C-alpha positions as a LaTeX table, in Angstrom:
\begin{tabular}{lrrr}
\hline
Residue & $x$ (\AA) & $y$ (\AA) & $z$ (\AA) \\
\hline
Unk1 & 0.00 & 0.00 & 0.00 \\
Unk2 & 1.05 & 3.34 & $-0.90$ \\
Unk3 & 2.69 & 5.61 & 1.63 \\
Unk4 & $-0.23$ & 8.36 & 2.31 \\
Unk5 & 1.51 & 11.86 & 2.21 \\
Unk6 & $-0.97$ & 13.77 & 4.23 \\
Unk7 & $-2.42$ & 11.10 & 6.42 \\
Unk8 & $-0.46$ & 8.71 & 8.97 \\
Unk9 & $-1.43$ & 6.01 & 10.75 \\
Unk10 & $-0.01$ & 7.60 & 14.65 \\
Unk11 & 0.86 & 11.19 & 15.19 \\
Unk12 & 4.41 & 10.09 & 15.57 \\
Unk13 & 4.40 & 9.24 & 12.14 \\
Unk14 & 3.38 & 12.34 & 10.08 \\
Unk15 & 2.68 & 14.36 & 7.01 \\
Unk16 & 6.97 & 15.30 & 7.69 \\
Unk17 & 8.14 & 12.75 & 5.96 \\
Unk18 & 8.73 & 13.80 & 2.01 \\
Unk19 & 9.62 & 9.99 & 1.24 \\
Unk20 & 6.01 & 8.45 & $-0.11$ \\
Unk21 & 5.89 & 6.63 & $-3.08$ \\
Unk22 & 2.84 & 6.97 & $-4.53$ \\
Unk23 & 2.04 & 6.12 & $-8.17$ \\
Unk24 & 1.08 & 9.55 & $-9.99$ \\
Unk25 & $-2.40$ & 9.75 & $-10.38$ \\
Unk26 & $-2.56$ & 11.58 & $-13.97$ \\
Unk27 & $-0.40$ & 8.71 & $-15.91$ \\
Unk28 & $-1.53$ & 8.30 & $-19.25$ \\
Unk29 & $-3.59$ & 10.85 & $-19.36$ \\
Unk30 & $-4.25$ & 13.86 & $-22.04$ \\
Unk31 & $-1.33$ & 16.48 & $-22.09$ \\
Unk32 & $-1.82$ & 19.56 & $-19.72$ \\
Unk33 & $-3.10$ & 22.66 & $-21.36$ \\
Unk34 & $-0.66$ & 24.20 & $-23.99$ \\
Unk35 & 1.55 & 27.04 & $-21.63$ \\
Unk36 & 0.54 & 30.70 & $-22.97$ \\
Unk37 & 2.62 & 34.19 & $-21.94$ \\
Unk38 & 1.43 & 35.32 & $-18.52$ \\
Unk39 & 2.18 & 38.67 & $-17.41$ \\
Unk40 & 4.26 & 39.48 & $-14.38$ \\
Unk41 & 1.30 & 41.52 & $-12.71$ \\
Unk42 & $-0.78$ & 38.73 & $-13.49$ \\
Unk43 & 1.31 & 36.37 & $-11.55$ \\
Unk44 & 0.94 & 38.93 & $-8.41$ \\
Unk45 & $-2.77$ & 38.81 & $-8.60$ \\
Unk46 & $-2.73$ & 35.44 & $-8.70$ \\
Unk47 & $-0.30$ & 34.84 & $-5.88$ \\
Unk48 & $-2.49$ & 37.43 & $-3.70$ \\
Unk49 & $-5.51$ & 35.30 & $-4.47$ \\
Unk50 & $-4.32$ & 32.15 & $-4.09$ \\
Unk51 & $-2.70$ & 33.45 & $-0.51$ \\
Unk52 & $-6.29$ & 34.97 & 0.63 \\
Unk53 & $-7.97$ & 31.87 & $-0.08$ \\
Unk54 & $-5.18$ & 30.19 & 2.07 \\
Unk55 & $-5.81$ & 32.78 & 4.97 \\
Unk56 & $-9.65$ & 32.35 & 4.52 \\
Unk57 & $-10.56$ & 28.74 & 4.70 \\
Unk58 & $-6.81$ & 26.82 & 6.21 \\
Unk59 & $-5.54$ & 29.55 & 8.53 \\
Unk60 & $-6.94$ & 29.34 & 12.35 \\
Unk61 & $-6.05$ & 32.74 & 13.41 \\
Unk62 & $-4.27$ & 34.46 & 16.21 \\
Unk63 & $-6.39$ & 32.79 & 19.03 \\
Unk64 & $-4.99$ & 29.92 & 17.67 \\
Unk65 & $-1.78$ & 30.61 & 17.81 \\
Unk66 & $-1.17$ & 31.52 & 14.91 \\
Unk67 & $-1.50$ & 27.78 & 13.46 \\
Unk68 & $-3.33$ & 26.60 & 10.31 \\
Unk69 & $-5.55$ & 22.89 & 9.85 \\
Unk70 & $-4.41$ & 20.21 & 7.71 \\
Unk71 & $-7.12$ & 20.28 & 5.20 \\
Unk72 & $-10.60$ & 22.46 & 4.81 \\
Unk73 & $-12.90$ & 20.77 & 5.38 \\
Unk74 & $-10.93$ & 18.98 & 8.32 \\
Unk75 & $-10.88$ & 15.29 & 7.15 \\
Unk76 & $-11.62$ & 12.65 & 10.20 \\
Unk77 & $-8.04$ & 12.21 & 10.36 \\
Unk78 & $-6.63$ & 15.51 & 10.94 \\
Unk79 & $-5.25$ & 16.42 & 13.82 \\
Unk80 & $-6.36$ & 19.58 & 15.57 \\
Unk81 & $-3.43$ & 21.58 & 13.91 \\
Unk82 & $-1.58$ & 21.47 & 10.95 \\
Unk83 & 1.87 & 19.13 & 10.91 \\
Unk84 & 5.27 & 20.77 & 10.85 \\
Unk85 & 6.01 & 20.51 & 7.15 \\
Unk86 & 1.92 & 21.80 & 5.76 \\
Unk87 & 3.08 & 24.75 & 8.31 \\
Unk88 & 6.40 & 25.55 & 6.71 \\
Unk89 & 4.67 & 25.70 & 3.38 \\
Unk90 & 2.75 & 28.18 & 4.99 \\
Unk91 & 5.63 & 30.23 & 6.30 \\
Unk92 & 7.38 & 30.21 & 2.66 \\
Unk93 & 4.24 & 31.44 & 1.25 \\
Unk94 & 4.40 & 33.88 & 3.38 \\
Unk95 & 7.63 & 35.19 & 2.60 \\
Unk96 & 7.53 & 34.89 & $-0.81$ \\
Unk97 & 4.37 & 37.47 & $-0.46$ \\
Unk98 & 6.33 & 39.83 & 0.99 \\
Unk99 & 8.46 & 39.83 & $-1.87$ \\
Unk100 & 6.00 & 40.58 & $-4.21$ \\
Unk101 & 6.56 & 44.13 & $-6.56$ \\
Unk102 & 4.43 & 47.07 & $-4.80$ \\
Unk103 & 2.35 & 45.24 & $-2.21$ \\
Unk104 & 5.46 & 43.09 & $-0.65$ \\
Unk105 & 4.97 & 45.64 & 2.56 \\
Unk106 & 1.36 & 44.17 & 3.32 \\
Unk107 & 2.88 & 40.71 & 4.35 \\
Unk108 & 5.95 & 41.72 & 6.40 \\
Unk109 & 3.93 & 40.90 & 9.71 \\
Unk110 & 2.43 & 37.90 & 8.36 \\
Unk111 & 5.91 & 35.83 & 7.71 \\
Unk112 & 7.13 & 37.49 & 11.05 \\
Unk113 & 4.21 & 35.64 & 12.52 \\
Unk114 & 4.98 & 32.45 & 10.98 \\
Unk115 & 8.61 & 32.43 & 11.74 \\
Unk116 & 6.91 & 33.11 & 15.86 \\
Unk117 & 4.88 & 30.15 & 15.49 \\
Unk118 & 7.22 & 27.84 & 13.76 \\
Unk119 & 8.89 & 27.67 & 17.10 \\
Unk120 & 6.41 & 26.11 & 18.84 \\
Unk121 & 6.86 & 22.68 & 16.63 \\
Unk122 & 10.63 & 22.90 & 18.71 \\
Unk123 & 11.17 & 20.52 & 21.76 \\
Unk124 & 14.75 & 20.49 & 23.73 \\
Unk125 & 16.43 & 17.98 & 25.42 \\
Unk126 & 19.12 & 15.22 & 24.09 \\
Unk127 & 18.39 & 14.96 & 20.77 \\
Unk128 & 16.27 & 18.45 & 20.13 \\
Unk129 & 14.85 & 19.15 & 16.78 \\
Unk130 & 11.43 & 20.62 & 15.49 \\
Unk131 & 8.83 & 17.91 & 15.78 \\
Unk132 & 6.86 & 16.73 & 13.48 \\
Unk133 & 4.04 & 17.44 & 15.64 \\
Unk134 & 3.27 & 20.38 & 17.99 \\
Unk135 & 4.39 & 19.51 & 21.22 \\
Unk136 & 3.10 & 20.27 & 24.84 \\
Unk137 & 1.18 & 21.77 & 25.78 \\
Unk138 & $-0.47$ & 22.57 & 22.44 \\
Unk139 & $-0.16$ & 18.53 & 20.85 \\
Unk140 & 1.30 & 15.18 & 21.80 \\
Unk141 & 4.32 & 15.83 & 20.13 \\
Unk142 & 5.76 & 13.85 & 17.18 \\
Unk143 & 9.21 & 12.21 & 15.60 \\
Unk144 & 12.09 & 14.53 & 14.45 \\
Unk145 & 12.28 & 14.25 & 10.86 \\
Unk146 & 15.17 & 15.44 & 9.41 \\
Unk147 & 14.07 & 16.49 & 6.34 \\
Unk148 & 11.58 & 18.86 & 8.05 \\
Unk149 & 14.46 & 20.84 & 10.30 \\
Unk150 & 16.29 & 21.09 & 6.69 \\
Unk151 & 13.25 & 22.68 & 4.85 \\
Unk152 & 12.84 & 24.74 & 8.14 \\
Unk153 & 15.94 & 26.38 & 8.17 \\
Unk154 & 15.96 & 26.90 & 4.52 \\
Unk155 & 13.03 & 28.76 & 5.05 \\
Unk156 & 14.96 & 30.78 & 8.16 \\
Unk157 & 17.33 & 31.97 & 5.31 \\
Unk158 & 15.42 & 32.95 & 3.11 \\
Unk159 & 13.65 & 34.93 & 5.57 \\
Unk160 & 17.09 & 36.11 & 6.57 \\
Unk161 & 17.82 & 36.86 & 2.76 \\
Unk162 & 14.84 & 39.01 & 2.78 \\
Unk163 & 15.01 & 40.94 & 5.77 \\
Unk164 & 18.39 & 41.66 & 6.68 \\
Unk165 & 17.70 & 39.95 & 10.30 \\
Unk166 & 20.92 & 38.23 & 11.64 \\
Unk167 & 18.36 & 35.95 & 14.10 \\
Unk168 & 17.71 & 34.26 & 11.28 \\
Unk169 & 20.89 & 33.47 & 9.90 \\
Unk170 & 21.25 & 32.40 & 13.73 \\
Unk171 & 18.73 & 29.95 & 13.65 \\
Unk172 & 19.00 & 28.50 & 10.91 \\
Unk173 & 22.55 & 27.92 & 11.68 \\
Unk174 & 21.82 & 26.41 & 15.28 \\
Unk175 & 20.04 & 23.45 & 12.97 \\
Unk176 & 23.10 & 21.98 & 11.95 \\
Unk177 & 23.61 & 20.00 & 14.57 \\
Unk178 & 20.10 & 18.75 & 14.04 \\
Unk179 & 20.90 & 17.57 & 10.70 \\
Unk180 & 24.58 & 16.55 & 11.31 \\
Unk181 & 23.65 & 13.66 & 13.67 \\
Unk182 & 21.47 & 12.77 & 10.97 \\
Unk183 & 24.73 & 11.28 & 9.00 \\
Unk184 & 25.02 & 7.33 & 9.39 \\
Unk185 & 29.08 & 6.57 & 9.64 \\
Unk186 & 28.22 & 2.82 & 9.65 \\
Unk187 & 30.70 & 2.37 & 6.81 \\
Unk188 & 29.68 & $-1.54$ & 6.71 \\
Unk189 & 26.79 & $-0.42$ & 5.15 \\
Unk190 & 26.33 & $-0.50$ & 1.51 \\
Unk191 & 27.60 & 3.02 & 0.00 \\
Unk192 & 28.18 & 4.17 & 3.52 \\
Unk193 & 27.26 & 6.93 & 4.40 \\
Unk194 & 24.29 & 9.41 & 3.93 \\
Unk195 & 21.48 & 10.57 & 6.58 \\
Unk196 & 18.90 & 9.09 & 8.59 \\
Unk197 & 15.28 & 9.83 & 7.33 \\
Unk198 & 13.95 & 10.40 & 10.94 \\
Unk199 & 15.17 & 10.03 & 14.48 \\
Unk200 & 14.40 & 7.07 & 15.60 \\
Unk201 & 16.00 & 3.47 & 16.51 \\
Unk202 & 13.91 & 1.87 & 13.83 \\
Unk203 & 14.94 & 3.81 & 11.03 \\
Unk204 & 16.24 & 1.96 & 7.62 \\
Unk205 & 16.29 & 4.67 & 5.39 \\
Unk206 & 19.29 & 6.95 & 3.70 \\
Unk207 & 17.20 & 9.66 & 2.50 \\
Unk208 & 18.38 & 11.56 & $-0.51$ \\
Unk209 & 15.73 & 14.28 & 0.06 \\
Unk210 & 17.38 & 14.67 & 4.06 \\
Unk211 & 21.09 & 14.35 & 2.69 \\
Unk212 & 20.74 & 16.79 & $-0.49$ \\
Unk213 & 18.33 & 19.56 & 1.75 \\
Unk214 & 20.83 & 19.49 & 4.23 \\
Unk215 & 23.78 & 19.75 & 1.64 \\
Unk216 & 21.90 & 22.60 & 0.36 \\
Unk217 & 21.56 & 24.04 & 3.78 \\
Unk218 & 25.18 & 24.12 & 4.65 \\
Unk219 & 26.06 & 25.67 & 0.93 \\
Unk220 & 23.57 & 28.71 & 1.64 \\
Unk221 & 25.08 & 29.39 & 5.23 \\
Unk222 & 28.74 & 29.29 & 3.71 \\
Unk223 & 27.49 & 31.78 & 1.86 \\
Unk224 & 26.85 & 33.96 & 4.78 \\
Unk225 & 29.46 & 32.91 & 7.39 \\
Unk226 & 32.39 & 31.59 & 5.17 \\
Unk227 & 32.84 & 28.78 & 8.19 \\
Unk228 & 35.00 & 26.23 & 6.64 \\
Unk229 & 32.66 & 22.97 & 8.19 \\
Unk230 & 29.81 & 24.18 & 6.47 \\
Unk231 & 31.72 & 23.82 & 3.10 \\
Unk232 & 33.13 & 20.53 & 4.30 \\
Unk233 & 29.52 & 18.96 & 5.25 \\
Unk234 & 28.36 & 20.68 & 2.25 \\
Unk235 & 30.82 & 19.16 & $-0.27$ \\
Unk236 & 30.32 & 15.48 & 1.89 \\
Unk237 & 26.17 & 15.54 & 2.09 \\
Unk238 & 26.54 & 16.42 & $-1.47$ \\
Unk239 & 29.08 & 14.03 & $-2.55$ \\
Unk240 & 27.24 & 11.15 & $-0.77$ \\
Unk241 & 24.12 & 11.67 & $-3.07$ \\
Unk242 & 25.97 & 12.30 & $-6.34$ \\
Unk243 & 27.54 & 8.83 & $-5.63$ \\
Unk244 & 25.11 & 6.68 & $-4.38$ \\
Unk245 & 21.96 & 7.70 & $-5.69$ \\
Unk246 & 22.14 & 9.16 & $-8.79$ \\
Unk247 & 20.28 & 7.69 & $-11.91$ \\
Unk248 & 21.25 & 10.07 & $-14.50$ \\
Unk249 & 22.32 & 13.57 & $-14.77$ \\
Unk250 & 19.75 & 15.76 & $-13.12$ \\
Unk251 & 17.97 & 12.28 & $-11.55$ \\
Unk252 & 18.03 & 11.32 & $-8.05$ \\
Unk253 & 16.80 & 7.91 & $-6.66$ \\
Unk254 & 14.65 & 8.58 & $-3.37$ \\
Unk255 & 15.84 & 6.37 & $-0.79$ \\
Unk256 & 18.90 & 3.64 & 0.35 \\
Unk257 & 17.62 & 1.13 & 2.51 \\
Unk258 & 20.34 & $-0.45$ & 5.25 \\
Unk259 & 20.04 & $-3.96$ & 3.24 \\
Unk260 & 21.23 & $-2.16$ & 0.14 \\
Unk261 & 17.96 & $-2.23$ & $-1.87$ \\
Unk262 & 16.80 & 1.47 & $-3.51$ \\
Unk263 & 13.51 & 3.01 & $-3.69$ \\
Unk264 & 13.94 & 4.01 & $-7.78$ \\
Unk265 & 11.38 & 6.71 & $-7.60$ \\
Unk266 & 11.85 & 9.69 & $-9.05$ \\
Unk267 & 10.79 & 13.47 & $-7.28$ \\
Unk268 & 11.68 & 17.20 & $-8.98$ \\
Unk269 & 12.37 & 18.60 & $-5.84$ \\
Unk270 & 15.21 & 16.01 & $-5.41$ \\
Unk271 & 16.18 & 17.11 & $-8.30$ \\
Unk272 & 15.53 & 20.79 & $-7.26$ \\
Unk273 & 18.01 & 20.26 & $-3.77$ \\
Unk274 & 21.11 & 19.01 & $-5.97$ \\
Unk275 & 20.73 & 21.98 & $-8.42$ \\
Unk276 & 19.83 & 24.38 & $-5.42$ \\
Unk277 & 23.32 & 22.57 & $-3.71$ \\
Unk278 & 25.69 & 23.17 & $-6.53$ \\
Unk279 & 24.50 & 26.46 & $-7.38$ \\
Unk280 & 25.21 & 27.65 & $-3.61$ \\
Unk281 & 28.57 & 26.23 & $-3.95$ \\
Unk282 & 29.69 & 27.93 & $-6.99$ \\
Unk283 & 28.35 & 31.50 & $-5.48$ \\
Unk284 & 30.12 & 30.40 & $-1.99$ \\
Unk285 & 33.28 & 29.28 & $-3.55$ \\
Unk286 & 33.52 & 31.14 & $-7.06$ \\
Unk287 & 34.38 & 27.38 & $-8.52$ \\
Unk288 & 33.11 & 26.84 & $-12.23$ \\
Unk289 & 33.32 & 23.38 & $-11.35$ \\
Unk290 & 29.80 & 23.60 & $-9.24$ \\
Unk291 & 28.32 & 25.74 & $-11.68$ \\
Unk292 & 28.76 & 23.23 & $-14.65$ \\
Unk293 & 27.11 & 20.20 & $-12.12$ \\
Unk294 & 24.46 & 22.70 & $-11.79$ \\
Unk295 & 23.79 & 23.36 & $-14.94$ \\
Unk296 & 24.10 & 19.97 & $-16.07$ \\
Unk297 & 21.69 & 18.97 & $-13.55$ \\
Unk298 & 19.44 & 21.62 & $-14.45$ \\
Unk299 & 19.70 & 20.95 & $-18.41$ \\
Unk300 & 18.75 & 17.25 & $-17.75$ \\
Unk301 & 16.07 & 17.15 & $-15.42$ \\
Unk302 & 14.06 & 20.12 & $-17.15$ \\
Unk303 & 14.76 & 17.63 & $-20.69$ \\
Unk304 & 12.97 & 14.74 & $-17.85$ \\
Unk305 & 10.39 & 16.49 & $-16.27$ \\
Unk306 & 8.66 & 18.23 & $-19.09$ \\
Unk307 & 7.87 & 15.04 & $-21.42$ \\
Unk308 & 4.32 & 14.50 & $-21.15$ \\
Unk309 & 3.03 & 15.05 & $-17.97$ \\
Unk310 & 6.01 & 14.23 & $-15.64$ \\
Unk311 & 5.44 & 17.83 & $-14.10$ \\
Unk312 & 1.68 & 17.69 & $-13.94$ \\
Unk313 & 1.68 & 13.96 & $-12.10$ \\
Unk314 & 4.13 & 15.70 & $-9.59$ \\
Unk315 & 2.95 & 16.92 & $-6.59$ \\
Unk316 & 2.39 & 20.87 & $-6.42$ \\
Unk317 & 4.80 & 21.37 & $-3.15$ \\
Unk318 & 7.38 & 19.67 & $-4.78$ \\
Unk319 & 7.59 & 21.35 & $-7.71$ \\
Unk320 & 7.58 & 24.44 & $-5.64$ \\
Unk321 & 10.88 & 23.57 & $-4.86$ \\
Unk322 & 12.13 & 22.28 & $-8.20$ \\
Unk323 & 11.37 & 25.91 & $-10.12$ \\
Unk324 & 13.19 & 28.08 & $-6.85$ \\
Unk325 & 15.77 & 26.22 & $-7.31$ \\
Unk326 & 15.72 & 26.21 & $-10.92$ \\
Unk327 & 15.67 & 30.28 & $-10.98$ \\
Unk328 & 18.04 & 30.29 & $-8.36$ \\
Unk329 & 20.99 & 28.58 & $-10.65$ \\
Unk330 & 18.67 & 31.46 & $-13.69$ \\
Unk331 & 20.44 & 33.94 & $-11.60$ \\
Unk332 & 23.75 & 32.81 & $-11.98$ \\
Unk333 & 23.66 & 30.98 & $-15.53$ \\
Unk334 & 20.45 & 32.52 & $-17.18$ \\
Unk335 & 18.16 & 30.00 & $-19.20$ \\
Unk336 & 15.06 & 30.99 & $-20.33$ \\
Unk337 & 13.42 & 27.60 & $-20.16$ \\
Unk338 & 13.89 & 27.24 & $-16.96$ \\
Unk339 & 11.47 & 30.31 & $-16.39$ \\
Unk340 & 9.27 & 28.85 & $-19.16$ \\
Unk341 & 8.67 & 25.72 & $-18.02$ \\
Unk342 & 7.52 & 26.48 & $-14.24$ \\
Unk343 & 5.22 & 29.14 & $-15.95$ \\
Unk344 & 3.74 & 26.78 & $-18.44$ \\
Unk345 & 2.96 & 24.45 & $-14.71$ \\
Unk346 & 2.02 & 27.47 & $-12.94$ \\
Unk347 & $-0.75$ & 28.69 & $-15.87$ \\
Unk348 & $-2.04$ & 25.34 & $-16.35$ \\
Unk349 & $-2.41$ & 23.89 & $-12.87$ \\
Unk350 & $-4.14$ & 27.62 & $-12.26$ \\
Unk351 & $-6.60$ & 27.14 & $-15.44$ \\
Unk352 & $-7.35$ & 22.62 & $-14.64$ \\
Unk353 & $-6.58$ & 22.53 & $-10.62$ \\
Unk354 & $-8.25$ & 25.60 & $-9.33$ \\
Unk355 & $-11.84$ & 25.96 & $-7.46$ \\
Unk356 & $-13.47$ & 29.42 & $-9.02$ \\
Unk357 & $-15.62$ & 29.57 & $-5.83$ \\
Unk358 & $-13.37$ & 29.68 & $-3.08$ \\
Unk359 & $-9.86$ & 30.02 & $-5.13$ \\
Unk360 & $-8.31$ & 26.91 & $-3.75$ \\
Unk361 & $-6.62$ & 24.35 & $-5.48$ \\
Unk362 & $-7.68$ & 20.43 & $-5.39$ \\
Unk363 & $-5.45$ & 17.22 & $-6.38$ \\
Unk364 & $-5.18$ & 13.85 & $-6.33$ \\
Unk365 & $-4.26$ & 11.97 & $-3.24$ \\
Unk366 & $-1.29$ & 12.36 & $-4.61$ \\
Unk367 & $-0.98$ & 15.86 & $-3.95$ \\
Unk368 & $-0.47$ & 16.48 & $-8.06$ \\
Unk369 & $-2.69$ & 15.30 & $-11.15$ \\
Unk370 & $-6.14$ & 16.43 & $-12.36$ \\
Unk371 & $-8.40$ & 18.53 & $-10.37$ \\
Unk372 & $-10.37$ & 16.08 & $-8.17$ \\
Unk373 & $-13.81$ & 17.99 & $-6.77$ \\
Unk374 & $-14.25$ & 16.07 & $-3.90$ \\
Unk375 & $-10.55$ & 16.51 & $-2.70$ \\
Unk376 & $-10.72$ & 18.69 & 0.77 \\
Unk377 & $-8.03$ & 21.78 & 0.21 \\
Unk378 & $-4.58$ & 21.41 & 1.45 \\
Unk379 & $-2.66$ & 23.92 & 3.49 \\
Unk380 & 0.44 & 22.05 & 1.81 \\
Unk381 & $-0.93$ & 22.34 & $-1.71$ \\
Unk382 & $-2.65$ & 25.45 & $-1.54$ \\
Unk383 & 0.72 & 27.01 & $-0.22$ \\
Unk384 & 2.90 & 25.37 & $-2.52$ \\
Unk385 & 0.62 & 27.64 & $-5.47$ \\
Unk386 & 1.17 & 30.71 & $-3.71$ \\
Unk387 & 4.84 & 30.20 & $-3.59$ \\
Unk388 & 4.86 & 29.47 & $-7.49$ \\
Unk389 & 3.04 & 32.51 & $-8.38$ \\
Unk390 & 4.91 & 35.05 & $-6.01$ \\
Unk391 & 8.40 & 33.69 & $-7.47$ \\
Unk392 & 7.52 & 34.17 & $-10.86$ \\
Unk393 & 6.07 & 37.70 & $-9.95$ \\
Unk394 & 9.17 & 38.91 & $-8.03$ \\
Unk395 & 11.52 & 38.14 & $-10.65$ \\
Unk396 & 15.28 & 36.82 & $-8.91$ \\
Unk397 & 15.30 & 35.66 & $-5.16$ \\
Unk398 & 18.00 & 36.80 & $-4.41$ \\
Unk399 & 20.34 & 39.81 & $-4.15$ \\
Unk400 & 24.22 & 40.23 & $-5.68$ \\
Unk401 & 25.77 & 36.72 & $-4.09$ \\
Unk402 & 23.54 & 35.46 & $-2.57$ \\
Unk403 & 23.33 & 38.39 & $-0.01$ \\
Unk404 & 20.22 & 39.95 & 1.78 \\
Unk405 & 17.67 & 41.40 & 0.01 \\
Unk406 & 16.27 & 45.07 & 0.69 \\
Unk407 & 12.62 & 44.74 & 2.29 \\
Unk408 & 10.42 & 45.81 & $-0.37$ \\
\hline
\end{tabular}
């Protein structure tokens, strides 16, 4: 049985996890609608839509903490709060809105709040981490996934990159350790190496999407800090993934298991993290070397992901990350398609995937695919639009190397 995405079976065992395998639900399907030229201010409108409808039906308010639900309507399932990763969609939406030409200014306090109420999701102790579920006193807590404190302090950057705050920078770096005792040094192991998917005695799985987030993670804060170990875990995380689970330029296999067996599936925003890695690296270290593995990665995968309906079958969040990261390495080494393609996704998933009453965007259970009606909304999904809209209405992400952006 298919790994559900947005439903678990125990709190303990949430929505964090990014390692599902489900078949894509459009498969064989008709092509998507043919891409058309969408205008920048378009894009804006759209973003600002798509984030109302986000704030109208999925966000709980500041009674609530600030929190959002898993789905509208609330599914029998759903836990009285969002999980950890649905919420950090929420928090990148938010600060992708305040990058937005003209109106940027009206979300400031919105990602502020987010970046408040992302803390509660933190527990201390030993082995301290964001949880995958709120803890006490607001929830029963839940398992530190790794890939969840990656995409978190991604997020703290780019928050960071935006504001000029140095407590972000801060916080994102103080999840490094998180992330570092991720790494498995059993070098018995088949391709030693690589990270843990989630903290816990029973895990089996080398996780390409924990390994290449945090790779990516320590290549953005060289950036900043110019710390030498953030280059070195950088260069190994990396390394590790380009070795051991690579299926072709630009394709990344999902998973390792500890008896040497591979999950083959394929995901863009795997994709997305090595491009994302080895563009960091060549701004960090002035290299060509990383540029040309991020261009070739980026060359290849686009060529992959936009036969048919590779992109459309793809779930919305992680595609999301596949076009940042795409434009990110546009920055550095422009390429129109890159630009091109996550338009031609954006315009059609707004014209097939989109609910004209209420502006909020329905899928599969797989997260991606056709429009389904009876789908409930997704605070995950319904983000993950927002955050594809804003980017292509800001333009670049980013300032002159990588460097903090002026608040608009």
């Amino acid at each position: 049985m298919p790994r559900q995405l947005l439903r678990r079976a125990t709190v303990t065992a949430v929505c964090a996890g990014l390692l599902w395998t489900a078949v894509p639900a459009h498969a064989g399907s008709a092509h998507p609608v043919r891409p058309r030229p969408v205008a920048q201010s378009l894009w804006a409108d759209r973003a600002t839509d798509a984030y109302r409808a986000l704030q109208t039906h999925l966000y709980e308010g500041k009674d609530q903490h600030g929190l959002y639900l898993e789905h509208t309507p609330r599914q029998a399932a759903d836990p009285a709060h969002s999980y950890l990763w649905p919420f950090r969609e929420a928090a990148a939406a938010a600060v992708d809105m305040q990058e937005l030409p003209r109106t940027g200014g009206d979300f400031r306090a919105d990602a502020a709040e987010r970046f408040d109420t992302v803390e509660l999701y933190f527990a201390g102790g030993d082995r301290p981490g964001y949880q995958s579920y709120l803890p006490a006193p607001l929830g029963s807590g839940g398992d530190v996934y790794y890939d969840d404190n990656a995409v978190v302090a991604l997020s703290l950057l780019d928050q960071y990159e935006s504001t000029g705050d140095r407590r972000f920078l801060e916080r994102a770096e103080s999840v490094i350790p998180v992330v570092t005792r991720a790494w498995d040094g059993d070098t018995g192991k088949t391709c030693p190496g690589g990270m843990d998917w989630v903290d816990s005695p029973g895990n089996n799985v080398r996780a390409t999407n924990v390994t290449s987030l945090s790779a990516q993670l320590a290549a953005r804060l060289y950036e900043h800090t110019h710390k030498a170990a953030y280059l070195q875990k950088a260069e190994q995380w990396y390394g590790w993934v380009s070795s051991c689970m690579r299926k072709a330029p630009g394709l990344y296999v999902n998973d390792r298991n500890d008896d040497g067996s591979t999950n083959e599936t394929l995901w863009t925003y795997n994709s997305g993290a090595m491009i994302g890695t080895a563009t960091a690296l060549y701004r960090g270290t002035g290299r060509s070397s990383w540029l040309t593995k991020a261009v070739t990665d980026g060359d290849a995968s686009l060529a992959y992901w936009t036969q048919g309906t590779r992109l459309h079958d793809q779930p919305a969040v992680f595609n999301a990350f596949y076009f940042k990261d795409l434009l990110d390495l546009d920055s550095v080494r422009p390429n129109s398609a890159y630009r091109q393609a996550m338009s031609g996704y954006a315009d059609s998933t707004y014209r097939t995937n989109r609910d004209t009453a209420g502006g909020l965007f329905r899928f599969q259970p797989s997260n991606g695919g056709d429009y389904d009606p009876q789908a409930p909304a997704a605070t995950l999904n319904q983000s993950a639009m927002v955050q594809i809209f804003a980017t292509l209405a800001q333009g670049d992400r980013r300032g002159p190397g990588g460097g903090p952006k002026q608040a608009p």
